[in-house]
Short mmCIF file of C-alpha atoms in Angstrom, two decimals:
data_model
loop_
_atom_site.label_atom_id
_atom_site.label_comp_id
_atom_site.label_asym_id
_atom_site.label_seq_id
_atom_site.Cartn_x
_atom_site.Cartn_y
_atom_site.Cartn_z
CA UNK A 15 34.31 -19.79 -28.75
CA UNK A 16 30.22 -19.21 -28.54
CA UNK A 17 29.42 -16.42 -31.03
CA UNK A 18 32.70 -14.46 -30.45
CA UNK A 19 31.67 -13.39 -26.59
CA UNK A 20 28.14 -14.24 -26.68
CA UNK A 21 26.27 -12.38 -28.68
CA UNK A 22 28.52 -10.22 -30.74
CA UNK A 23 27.75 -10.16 -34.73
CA UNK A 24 31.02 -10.04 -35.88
CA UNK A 25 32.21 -12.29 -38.52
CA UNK A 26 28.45 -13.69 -39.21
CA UNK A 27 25.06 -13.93 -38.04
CA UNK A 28 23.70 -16.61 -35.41
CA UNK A 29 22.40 -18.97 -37.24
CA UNK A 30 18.63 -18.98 -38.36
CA UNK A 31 18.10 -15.42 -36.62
CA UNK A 32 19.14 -12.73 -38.99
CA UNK A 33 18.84 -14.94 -41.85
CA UNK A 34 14.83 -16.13 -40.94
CA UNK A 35 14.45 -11.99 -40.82
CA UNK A 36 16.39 -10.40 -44.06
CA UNK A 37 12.98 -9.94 -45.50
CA UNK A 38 12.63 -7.05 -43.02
CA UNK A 39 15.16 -4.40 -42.82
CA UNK A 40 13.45 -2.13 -40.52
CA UNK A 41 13.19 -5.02 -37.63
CA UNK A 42 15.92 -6.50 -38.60
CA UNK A 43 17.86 -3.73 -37.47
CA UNK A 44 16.08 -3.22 -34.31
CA UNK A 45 17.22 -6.58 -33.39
CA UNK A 46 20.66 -5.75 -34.28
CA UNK A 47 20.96 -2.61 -32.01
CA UNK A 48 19.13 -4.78 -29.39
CA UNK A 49 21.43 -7.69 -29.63
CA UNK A 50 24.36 -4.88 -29.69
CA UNK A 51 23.59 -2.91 -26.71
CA UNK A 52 23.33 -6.08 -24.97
CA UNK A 53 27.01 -7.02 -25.68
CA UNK A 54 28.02 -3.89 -24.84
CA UNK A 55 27.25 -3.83 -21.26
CA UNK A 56 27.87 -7.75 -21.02
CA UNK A 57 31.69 -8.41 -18.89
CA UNK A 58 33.93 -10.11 -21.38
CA UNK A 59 34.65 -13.64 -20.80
CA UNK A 60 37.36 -14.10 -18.50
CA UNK A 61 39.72 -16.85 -17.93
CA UNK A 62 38.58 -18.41 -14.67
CA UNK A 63 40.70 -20.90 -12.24
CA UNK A 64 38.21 -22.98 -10.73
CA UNK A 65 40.36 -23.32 -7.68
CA UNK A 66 41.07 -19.49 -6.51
CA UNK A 67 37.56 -19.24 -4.97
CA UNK A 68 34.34 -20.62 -4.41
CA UNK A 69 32.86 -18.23 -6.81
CA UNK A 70 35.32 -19.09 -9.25
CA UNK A 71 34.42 -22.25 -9.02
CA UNK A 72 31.00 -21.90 -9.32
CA UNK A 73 31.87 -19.96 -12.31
CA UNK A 74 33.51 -22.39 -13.94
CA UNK A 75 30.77 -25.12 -13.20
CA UNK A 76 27.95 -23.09 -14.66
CA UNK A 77 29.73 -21.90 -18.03
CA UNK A 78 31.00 -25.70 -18.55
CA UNK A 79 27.26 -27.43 -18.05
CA UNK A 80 26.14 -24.46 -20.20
CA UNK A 81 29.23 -25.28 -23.20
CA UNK A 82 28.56 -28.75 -23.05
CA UNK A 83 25.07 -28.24 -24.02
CA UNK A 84 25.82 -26.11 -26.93
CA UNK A 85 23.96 -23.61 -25.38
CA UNK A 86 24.45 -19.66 -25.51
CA UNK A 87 24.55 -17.86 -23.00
CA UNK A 88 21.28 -15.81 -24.20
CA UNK A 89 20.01 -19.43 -24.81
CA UNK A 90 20.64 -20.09 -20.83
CA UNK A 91 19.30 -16.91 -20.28
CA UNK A 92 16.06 -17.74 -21.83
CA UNK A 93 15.71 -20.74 -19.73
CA UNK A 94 16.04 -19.48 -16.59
CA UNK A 95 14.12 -16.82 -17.21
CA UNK A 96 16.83 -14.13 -16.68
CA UNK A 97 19.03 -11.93 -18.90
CA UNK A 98 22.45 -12.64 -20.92
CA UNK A 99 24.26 -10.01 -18.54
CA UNK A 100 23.42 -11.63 -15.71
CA UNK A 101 24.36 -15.18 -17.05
CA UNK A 102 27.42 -13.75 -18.08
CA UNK A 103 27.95 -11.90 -14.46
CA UNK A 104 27.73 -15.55 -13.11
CA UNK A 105 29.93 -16.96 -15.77
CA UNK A 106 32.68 -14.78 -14.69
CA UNK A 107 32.53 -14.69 -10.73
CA UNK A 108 29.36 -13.03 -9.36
CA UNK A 109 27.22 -15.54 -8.03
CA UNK A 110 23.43 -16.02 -8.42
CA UNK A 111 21.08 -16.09 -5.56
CA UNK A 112 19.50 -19.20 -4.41
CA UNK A 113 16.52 -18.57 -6.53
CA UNK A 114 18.33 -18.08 -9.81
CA UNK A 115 20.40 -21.17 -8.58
CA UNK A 116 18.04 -23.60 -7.91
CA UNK A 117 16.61 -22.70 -11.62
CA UNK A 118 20.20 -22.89 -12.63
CA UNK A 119 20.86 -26.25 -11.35
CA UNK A 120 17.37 -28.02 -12.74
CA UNK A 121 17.52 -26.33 -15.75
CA UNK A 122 21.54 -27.76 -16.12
CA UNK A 123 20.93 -31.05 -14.74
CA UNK A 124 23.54 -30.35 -12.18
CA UNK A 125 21.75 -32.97 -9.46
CA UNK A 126 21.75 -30.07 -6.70
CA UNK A 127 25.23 -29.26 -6.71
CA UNK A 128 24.76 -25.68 -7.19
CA UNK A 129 22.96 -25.21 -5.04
CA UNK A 130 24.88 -27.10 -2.17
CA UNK A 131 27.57 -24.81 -3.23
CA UNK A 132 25.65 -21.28 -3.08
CA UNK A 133 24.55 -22.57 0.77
CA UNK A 134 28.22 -23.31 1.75
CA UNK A 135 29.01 -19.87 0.46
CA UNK A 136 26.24 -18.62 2.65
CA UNK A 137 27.74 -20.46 5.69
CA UNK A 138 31.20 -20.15 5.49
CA UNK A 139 34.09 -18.73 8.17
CA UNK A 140 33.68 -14.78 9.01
CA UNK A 141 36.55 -13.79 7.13
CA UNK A 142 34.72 -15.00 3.43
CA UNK A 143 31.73 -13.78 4.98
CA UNK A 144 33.36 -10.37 5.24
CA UNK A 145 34.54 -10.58 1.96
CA UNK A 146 31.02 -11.50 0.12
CA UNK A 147 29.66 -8.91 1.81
CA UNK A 148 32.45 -6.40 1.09
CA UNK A 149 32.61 -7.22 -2.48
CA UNK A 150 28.46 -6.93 -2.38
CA UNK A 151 28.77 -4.09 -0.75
CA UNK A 152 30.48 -2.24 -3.29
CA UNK A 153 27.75 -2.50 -6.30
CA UNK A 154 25.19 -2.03 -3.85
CA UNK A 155 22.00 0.20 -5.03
CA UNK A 156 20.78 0.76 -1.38
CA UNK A 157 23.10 0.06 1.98
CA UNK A 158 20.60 0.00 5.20
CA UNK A 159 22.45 -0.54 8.53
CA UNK A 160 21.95 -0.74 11.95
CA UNK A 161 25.52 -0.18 14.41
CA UNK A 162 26.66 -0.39 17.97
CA UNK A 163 29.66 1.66 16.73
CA UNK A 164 30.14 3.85 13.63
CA UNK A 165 30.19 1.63 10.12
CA UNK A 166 33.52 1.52 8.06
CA UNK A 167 31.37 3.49 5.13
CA UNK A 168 31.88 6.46 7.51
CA UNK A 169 34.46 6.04 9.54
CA UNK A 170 37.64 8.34 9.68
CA UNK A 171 41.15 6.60 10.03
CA UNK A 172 41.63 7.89 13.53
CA UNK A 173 38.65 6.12 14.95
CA UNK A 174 39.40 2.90 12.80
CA UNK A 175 42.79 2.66 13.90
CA UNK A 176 41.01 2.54 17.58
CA UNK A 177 38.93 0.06 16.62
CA UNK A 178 41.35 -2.25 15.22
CA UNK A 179 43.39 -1.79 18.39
CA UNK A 180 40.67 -2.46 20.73
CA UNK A 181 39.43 -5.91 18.53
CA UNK A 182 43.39 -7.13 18.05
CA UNK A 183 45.39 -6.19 20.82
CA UNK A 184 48.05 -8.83 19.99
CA UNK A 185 48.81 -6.40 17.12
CA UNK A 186 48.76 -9.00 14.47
CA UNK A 187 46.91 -6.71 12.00
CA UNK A 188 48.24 -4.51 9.38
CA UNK A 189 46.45 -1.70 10.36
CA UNK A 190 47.97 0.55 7.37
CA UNK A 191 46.52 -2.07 4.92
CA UNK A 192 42.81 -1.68 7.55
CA UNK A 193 42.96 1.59 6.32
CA UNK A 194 43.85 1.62 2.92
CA UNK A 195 41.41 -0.71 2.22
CA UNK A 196 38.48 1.39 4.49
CA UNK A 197 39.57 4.37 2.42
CA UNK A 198 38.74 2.47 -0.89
CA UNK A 199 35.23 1.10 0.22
CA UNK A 200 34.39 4.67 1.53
CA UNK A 201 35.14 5.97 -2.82
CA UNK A 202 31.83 4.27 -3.49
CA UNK A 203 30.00 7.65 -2.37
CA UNK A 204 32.12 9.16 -4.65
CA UNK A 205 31.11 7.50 -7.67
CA UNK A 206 28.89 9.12 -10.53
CA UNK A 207 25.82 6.67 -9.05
CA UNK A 208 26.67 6.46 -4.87
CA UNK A 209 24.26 4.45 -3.26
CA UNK A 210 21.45 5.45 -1.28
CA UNK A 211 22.63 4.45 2.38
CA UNK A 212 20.69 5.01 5.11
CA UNK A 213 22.27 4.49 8.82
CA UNK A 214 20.50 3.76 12.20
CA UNK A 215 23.13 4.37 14.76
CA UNK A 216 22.62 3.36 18.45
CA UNK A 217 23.57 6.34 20.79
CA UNK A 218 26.45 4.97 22.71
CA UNK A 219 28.31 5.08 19.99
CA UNK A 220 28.34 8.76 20.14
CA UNK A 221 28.74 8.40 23.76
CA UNK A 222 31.90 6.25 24.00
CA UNK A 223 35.23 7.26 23.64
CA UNK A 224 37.04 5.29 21.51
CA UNK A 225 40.78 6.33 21.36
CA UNK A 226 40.62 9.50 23.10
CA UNK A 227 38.06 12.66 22.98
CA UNK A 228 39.86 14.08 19.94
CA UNK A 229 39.35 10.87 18.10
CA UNK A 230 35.87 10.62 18.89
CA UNK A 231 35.52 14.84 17.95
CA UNK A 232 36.99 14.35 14.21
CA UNK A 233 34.51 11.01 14.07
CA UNK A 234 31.06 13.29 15.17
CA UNK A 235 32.37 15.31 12.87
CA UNK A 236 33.15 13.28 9.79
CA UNK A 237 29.35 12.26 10.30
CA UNK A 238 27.96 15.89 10.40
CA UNK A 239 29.83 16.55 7.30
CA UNK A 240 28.10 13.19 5.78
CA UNK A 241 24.93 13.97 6.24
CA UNK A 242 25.27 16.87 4.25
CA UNK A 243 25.32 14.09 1.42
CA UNK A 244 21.77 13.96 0.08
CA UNK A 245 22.54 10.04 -0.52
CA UNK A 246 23.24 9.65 3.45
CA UNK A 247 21.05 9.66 6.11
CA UNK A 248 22.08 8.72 10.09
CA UNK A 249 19.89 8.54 12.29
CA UNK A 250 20.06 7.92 15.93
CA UNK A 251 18.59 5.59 18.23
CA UNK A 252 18.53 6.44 21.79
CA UNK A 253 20.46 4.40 24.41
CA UNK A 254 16.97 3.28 26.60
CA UNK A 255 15.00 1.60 23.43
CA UNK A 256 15.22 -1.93 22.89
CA UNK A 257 18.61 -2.52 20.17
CA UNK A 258 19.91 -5.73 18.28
CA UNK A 259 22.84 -7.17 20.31
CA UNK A 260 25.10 -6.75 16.16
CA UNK A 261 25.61 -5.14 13.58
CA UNK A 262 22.67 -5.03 10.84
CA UNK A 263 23.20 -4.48 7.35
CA UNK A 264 21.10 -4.84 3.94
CA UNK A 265 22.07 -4.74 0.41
CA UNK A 266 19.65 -4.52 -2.59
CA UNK A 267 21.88 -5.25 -5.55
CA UNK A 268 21.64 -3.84 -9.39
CA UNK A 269 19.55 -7.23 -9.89
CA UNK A 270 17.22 -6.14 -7.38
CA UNK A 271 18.87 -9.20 -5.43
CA UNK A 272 18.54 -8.23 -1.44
CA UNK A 273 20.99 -9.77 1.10
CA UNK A 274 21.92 -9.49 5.04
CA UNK A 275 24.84 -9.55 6.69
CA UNK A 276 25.47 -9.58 10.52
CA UNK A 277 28.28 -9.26 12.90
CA UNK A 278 29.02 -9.56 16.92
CA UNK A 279 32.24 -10.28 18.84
CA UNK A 280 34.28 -12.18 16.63
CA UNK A 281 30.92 -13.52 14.52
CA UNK A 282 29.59 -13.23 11.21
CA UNK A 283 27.07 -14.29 8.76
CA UNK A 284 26.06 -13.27 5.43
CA UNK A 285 22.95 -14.58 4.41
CA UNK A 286 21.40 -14.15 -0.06
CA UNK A 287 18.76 -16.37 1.04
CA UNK A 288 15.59 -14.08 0.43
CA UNK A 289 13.58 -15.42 3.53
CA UNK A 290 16.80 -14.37 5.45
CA UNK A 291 17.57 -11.37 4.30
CA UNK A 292 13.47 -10.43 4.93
CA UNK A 293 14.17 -11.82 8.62
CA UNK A 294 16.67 -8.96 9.77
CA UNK A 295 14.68 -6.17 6.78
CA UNK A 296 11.96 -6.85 9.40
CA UNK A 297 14.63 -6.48 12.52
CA UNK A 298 15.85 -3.33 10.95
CA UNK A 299 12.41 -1.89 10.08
CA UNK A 300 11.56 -2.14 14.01
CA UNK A 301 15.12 -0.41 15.17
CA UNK A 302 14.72 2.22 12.49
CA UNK A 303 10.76 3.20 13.65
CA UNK A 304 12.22 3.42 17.26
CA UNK A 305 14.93 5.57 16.33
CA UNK A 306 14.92 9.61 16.60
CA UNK A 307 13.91 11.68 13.27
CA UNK A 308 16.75 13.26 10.73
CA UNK A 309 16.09 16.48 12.15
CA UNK A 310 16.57 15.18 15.93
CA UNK A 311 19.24 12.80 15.13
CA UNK A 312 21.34 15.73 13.48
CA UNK A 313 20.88 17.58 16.78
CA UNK A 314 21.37 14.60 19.17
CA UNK A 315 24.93 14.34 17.05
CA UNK A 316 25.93 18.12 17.75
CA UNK A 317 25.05 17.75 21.30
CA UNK A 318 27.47 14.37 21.47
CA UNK A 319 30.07 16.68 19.83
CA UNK A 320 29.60 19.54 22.67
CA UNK A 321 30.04 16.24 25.02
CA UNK A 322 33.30 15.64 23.64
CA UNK A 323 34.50 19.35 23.51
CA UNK A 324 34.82 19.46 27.50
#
């Protein structure tokens, strides 16, 4: 095992660090609490099965070229020009961006494998889409989405049950598992750190009754009551102006990583490229300048409630 989990100082010092320094306590201890805090916030290394998922097995590739080098993980780090957390993020299932990937890959002499992998990941069926994105989603800093209907962050199980029912009428979906699963992406507002999410909602979706006027009542509603949320804003964009023909949404990530991910009938795509994930900020950025102010939006809401109330 590397240093007993990268880093730690148990049981010794890394060789030629502490020992080039014992002449000086006071920075020698600086470098101890800096190493320290490090390891504390570092994931432990897990036991990873190359086969259960692409990211696993990009995982696996990275921490092996990196062992068979004799190489730390802070050493990596170093290299790449990144941090021991994130190599150790990587080394246990999170995947770099192409950026850090293509550094990855040179610096590892892994002849462009890497990075072949990280753009299959990126172009993969809808349903790992979805689940990249989901899993994204989750550690997300900042959420920024565009919507022909209301987003699962803020939808209520009446009005997801609709939805489900609409997209699948064959009924081969378990919609009680839909749900449970909606209901534990929608606990990452109530976290100590909920991201900042900011919604651009086009006005048919208020409009529309999906289910039945009740439904679409406790759904206007469940909205009001978000925006009470100084982390949420909705805002609405009226029916006539010009509107994408998906789904939008943008992730900036703790590494300051930004992604994309879209979705139409039956499509998706979720994009870490940078120059993609500019593409639809610009896309969004246009939608969200078209679209009605907080204080208009909140009203435009009420009056789709009053709609519904008849």
């Amino acid at each position: 095992m590397d240093v007993l989990m990268e880093g730690s100082l148990s049981g010794g010092s890394p060789p030629g660090r502490l020992h080039d320094r014992a002449d000086s306590p006071t920075l020698t201890s600086s470098w101890v609490s800096e190493r320290d805090r490090e390891t504390r916030h570092m994931p432990a290394e897990n036991e990873i099965d190359p086969s259960e998922s692409l990211e696993s097995f990009i995982a696996d590739m990275v921490r092996d070229a990196r062992k068979r080098r004799g190489w730390r993980q802070a050493d990596l780090a170093t290299k790449v020009f990144s941090s021991t957390t994130r190599i150790s993020e990587i080394e246990n299932g999170d995947p770099p961006d192409l950026a850090l990937g293509r550094q990855l890959d040179q610096v590892l002499e892994l002849g462009g494998s890497l990075v072949n992998l990280l753009k299959i990941r990126d172009r993969v069926a809808l349903d790992d889409y979805a689940q990249g994105f989901l899993r994204d989603q989750d550690r997300a800093r900042t959420i920024h989405e565009f919507s022909l209907v209301v987003p699962g962050l803020l939808q209520t199980p009446d009005y997801t049950r609709a939805i489900v029912r609409l997209l699948r009428p064959d009924g081969g979906v378990d919609i009680d598992a839909v749900l449970r699963r909606r209901v534990e992406r929608q606990a990452v507002f109530d976290g100590a750190c909920p991201p900042w999410y900011w919604l651009v909602l086009e006005e048919s979706a208020l409009m529309r009754v999906m289910g039945s006027k009740q439904v679409m009542r406790g759904q206007i509603e469940r909205l009001l009551e978000a925006t009470e949320r100084p982390f949420i804003n909705v805002q609405v964009l009226r029916s006539e102006r010009v509107a994408a023909h998906g789904s939008i949404s943008l992730l900036t990530l703790p590494s300051g990583e930004r992604t994309a991910y879209t979705e139409g009938f039956g499509t998706g795509r979720y994009m870490i490229e940078m120059s993609e994930a500019d593409r639809f900020q610009r896309i969004y950025d246009r939608l969200h300048a078209d679209a009605l102010g907080v204080d208009e939006s909140h009203e435009a809401i009420r009056e789709a409630l009053r709609r519904h109330e008849n």
